[in-house]
Tab-separated table of C-alpha atoms in Angstrom:
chain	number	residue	atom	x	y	z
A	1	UNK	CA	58.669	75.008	-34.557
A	2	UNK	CA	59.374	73.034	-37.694
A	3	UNK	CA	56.642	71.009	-39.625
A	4	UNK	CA	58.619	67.592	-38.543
A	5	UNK	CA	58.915	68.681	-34.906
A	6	UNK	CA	55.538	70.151	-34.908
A	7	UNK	CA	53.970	66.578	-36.424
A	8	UNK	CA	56.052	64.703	-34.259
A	9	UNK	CA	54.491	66.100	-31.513
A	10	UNK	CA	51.202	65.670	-32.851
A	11	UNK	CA	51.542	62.174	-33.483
A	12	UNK	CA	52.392	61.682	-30.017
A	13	UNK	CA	49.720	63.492	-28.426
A	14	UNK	CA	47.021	62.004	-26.617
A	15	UNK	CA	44.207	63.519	-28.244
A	16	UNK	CA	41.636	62.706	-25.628
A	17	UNK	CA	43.664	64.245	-23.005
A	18	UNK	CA	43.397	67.251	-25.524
A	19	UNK	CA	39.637	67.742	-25.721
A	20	UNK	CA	38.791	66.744	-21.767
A	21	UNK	CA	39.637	70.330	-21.017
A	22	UNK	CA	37.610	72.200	-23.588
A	23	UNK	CA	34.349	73.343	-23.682
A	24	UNK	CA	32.599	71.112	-26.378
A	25	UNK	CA	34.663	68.136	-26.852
A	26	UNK	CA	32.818	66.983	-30.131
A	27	UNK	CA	34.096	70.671	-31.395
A	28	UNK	CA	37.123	70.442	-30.045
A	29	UNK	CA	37.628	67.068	-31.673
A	30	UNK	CA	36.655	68.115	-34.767
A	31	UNK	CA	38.634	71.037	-34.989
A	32	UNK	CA	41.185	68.791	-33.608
A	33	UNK	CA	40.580	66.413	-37.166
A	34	UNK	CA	40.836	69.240	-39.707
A	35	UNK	CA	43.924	71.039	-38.082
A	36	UNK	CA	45.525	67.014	-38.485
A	37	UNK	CA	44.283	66.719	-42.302
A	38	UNK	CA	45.303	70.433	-42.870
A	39	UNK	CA	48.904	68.705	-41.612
A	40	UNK	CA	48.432	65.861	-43.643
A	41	UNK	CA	48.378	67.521	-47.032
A	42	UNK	CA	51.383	69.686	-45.869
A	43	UNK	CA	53.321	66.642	-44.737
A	44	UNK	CA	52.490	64.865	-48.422
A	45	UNK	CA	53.439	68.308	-50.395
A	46	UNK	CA	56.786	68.318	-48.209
A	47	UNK	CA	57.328	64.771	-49.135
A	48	UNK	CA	57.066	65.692	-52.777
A	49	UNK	CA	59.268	68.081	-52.822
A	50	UNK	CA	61.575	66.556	-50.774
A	51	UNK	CA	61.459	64.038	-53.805
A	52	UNK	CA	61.951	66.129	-56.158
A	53	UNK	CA	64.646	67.997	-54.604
A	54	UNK	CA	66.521	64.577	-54.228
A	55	UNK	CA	65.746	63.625	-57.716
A	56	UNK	CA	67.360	66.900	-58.877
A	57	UNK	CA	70.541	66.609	-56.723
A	58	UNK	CA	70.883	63.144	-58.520
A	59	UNK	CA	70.977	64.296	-61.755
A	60	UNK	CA	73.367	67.107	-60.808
A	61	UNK	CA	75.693	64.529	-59.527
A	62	UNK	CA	75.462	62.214	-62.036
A	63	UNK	CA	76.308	65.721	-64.613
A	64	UNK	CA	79.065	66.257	-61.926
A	65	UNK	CA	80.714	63.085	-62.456
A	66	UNK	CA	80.061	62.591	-66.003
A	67	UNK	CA	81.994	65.758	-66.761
A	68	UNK	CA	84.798	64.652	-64.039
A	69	UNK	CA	85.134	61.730	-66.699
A	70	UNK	CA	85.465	63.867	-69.899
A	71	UNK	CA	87.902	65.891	-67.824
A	72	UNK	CA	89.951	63.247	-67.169
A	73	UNK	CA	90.033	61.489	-70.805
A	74	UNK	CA	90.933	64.990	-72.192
A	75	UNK	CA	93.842	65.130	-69.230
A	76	UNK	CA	95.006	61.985	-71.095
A	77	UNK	CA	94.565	63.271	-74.475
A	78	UNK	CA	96.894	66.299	-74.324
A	79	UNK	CA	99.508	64.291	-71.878
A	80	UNK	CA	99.569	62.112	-74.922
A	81	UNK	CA	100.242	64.757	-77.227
A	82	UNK	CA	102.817	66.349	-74.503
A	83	UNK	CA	100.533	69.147	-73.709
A	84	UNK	CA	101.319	68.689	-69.988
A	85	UNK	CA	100.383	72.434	-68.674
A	86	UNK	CA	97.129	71.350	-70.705
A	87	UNK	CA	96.960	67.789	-69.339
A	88	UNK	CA	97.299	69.317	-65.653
A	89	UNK	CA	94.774	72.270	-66.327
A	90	UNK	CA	92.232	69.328	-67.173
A	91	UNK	CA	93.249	67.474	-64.136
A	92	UNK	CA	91.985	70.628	-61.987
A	93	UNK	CA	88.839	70.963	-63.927
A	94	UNK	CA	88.141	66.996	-63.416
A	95	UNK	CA	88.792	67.575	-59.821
A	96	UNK	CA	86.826	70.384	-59.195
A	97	UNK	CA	83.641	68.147	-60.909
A	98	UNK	CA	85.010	65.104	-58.970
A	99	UNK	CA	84.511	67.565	-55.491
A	100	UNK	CA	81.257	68.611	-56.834
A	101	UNK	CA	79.735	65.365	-57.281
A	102	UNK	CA	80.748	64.078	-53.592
A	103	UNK	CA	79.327	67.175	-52.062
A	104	UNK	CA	76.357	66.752	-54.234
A	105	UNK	CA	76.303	62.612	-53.249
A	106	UNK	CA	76.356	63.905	-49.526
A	107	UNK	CA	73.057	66.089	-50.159
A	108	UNK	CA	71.699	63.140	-51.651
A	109	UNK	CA	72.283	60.965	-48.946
A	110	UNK	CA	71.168	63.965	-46.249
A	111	UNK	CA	67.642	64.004	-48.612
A	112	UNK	CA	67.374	60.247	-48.483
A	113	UNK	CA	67.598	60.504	-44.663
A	114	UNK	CA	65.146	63.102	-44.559
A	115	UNK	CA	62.317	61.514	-46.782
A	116	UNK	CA	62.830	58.549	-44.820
A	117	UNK	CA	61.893	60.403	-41.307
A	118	UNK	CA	58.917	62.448	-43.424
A	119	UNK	CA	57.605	58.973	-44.875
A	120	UNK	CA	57.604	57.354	-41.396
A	121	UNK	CA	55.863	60.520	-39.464
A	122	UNK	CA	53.255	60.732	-42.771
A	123	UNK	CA	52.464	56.988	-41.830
A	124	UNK	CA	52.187	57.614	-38.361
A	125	UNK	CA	49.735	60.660	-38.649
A	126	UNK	CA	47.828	59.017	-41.273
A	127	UNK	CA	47.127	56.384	-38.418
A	128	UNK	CA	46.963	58.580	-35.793
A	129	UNK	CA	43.975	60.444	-38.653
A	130	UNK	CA	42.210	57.167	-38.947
A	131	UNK	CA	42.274	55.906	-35.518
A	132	UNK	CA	40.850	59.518	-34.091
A	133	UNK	CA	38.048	59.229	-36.917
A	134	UNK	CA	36.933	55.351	-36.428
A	135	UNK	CA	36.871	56.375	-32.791
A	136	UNK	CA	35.784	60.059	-32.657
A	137	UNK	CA	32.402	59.092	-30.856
A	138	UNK	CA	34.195	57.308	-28.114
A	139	UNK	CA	36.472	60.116	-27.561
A	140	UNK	CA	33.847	62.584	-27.280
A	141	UNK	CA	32.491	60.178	-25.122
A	142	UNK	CA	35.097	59.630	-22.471
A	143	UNK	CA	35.887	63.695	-22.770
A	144	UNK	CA	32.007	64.240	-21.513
A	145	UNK	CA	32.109	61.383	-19.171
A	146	UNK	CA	35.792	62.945	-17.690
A	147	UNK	CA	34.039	66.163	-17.609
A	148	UNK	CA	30.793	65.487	-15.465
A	149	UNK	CA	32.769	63.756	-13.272
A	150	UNK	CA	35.312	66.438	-12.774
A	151	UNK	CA	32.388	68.767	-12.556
A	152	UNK	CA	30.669	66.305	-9.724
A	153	UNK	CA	33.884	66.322	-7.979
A	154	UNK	CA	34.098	70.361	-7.710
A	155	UNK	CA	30.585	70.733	-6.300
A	156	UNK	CA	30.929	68.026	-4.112
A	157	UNK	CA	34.769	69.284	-2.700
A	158	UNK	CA	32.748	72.870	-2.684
A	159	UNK	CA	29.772	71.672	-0.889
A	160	UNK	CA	32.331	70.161	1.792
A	161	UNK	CA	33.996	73.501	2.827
A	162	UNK	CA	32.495	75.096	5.628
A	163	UNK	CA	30.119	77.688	5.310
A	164	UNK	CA	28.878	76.228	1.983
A	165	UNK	CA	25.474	77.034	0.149
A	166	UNK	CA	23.720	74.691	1.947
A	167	UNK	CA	24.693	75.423	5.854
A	168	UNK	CA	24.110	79.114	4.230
A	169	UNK	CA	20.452	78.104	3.400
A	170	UNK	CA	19.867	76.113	6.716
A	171	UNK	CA	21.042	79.185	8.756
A	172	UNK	CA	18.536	81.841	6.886
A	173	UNK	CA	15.717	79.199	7.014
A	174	UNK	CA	16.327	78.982	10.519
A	175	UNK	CA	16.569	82.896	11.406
A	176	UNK	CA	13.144	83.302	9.064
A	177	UNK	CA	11.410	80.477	11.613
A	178	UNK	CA	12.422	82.213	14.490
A	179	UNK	CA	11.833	85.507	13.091
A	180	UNK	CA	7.773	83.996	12.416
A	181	UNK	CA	7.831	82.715	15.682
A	182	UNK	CA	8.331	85.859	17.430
A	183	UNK	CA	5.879	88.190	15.356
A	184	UNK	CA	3.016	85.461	16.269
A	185	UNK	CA	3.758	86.437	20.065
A	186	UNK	CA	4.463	90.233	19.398
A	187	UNK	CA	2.140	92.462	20.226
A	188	UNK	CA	-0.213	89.978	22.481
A	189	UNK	CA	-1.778	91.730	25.528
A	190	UNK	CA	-0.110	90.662	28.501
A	191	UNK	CA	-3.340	89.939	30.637
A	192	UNK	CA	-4.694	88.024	28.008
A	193	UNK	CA	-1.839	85.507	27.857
A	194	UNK	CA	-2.967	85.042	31.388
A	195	UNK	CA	-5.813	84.097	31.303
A	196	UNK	CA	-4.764	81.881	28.484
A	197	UNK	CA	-2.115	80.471	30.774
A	198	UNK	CA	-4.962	79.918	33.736
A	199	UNK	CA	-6.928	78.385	31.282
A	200	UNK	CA	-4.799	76.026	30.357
A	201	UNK	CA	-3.629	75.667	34.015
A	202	UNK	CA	-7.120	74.741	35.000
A	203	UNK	CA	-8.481	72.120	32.513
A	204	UNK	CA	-5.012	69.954	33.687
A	205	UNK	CA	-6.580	70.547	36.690
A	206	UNK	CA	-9.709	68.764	35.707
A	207	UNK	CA	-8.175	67.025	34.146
A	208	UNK	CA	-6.065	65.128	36.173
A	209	UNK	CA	-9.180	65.308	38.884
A	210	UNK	CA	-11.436	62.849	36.298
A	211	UNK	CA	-8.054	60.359	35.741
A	212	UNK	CA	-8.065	60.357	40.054
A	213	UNK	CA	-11.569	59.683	40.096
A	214	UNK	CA	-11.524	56.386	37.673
A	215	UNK	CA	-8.662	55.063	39.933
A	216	UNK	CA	-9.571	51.804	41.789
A	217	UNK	CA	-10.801	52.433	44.987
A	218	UNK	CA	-7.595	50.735	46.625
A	219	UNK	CA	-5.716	53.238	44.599
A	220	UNK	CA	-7.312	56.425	45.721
């Protein structure tokens, strides 16, 4: 991917959206800030020498025509001394420049187009730099805050499904109560749970005798 592609899409990026699925957001956002200024100072040295390199084309062209000139003043010169295979020998050297110089006017104008597009993305990611900076707090932020609630989402969507943790729990809780309940009765001699049993049967005998006796007489 070239630099201008690969800014471009940087630029564009929504670097919240970025960090919300990483680990540490703050890291991620800060790695996210130095991999931007690393792209900065690439973006500025391409600019430069995108400069240059126009700067140099411009000179060549401006060589390219000058000679053209002298080409074509010496054409005249030996036409007016009736050198005319000289004249026209001229003429092809002041053409060739003359081709030179528009092919190197075309570069120029191709460089001027292209320092134009790096100068606009350089201003955009130098705002994009500043903006993620004056808010990097709130970003980290609203990446944390996405991420417990994604988080509390998951566990509540997991708790949902059947057979979850907590029915899991419930159901082993339940088997160790009834598993307690039965070793208290294990083991019991059977004749003494009788007599337990007529025990019990007989004081609801008595009772239910003493609640007869305090009855009203018209109620006995």
């Amino acid at each position: 991917m070239g630099l201008l592609q690969r800014l471009g899409k940087l630029v564009r990026a929504n670097v919240n959206a970025a960090i919300a699925q990483a680990e540490d957001p703050e890291q991620a956002l800060d790695q996210a800030l130095m991999d931007m200024q690393d792209d900065l100072v690439q973006l500025r040295q391409a600019v430069a020498q995108a400069i240059a390199t126009q700067k140099r084309t411009e000179r060549q062209r401006e060589a390219a025509a000058r000679a053209a000139e002298d080409w074509y003043r010496r054409a005249q010169q030996l036409l007016n001394v009736g050198d005319e295979p000289g004249a026209r020998s001229a003429l092809s050297q002041c053409h060739g420049q003359q081709d030179a110089a528009a092919h190197l006017q075309e570069q120029w104008e191709t460089q001027r187009d292209t320092i134009a597009q790096l100068r606009n993305t350089l201003r955009d990611l130098e705002a994009k730099l500043l903006e993620t900076r004056t808010k990097r707090d709130l970003y980290v932020a609203r990446a944390r805050s996405a991420m417990a609630t994604q988080r509390m989402h998951d566990t509540l969507n997991y708790l949902s499904r059947p057979n979850n943790p907590l029915e899991r729990l419930e159901s082993w809780t339940m088997e160790l109560e009834a598993r307690a309940q039965l070793s208290q009765t294990a083991g019991r001699d059977p004749l003494e749970q009788a007599f337990q049993t007529l025990e019990s049967d007989q004081r609801l005998d008595r009772d239910l005798e003493q609640l007869k006796a305090r009855r009203p007489p018209e109620l006995r």
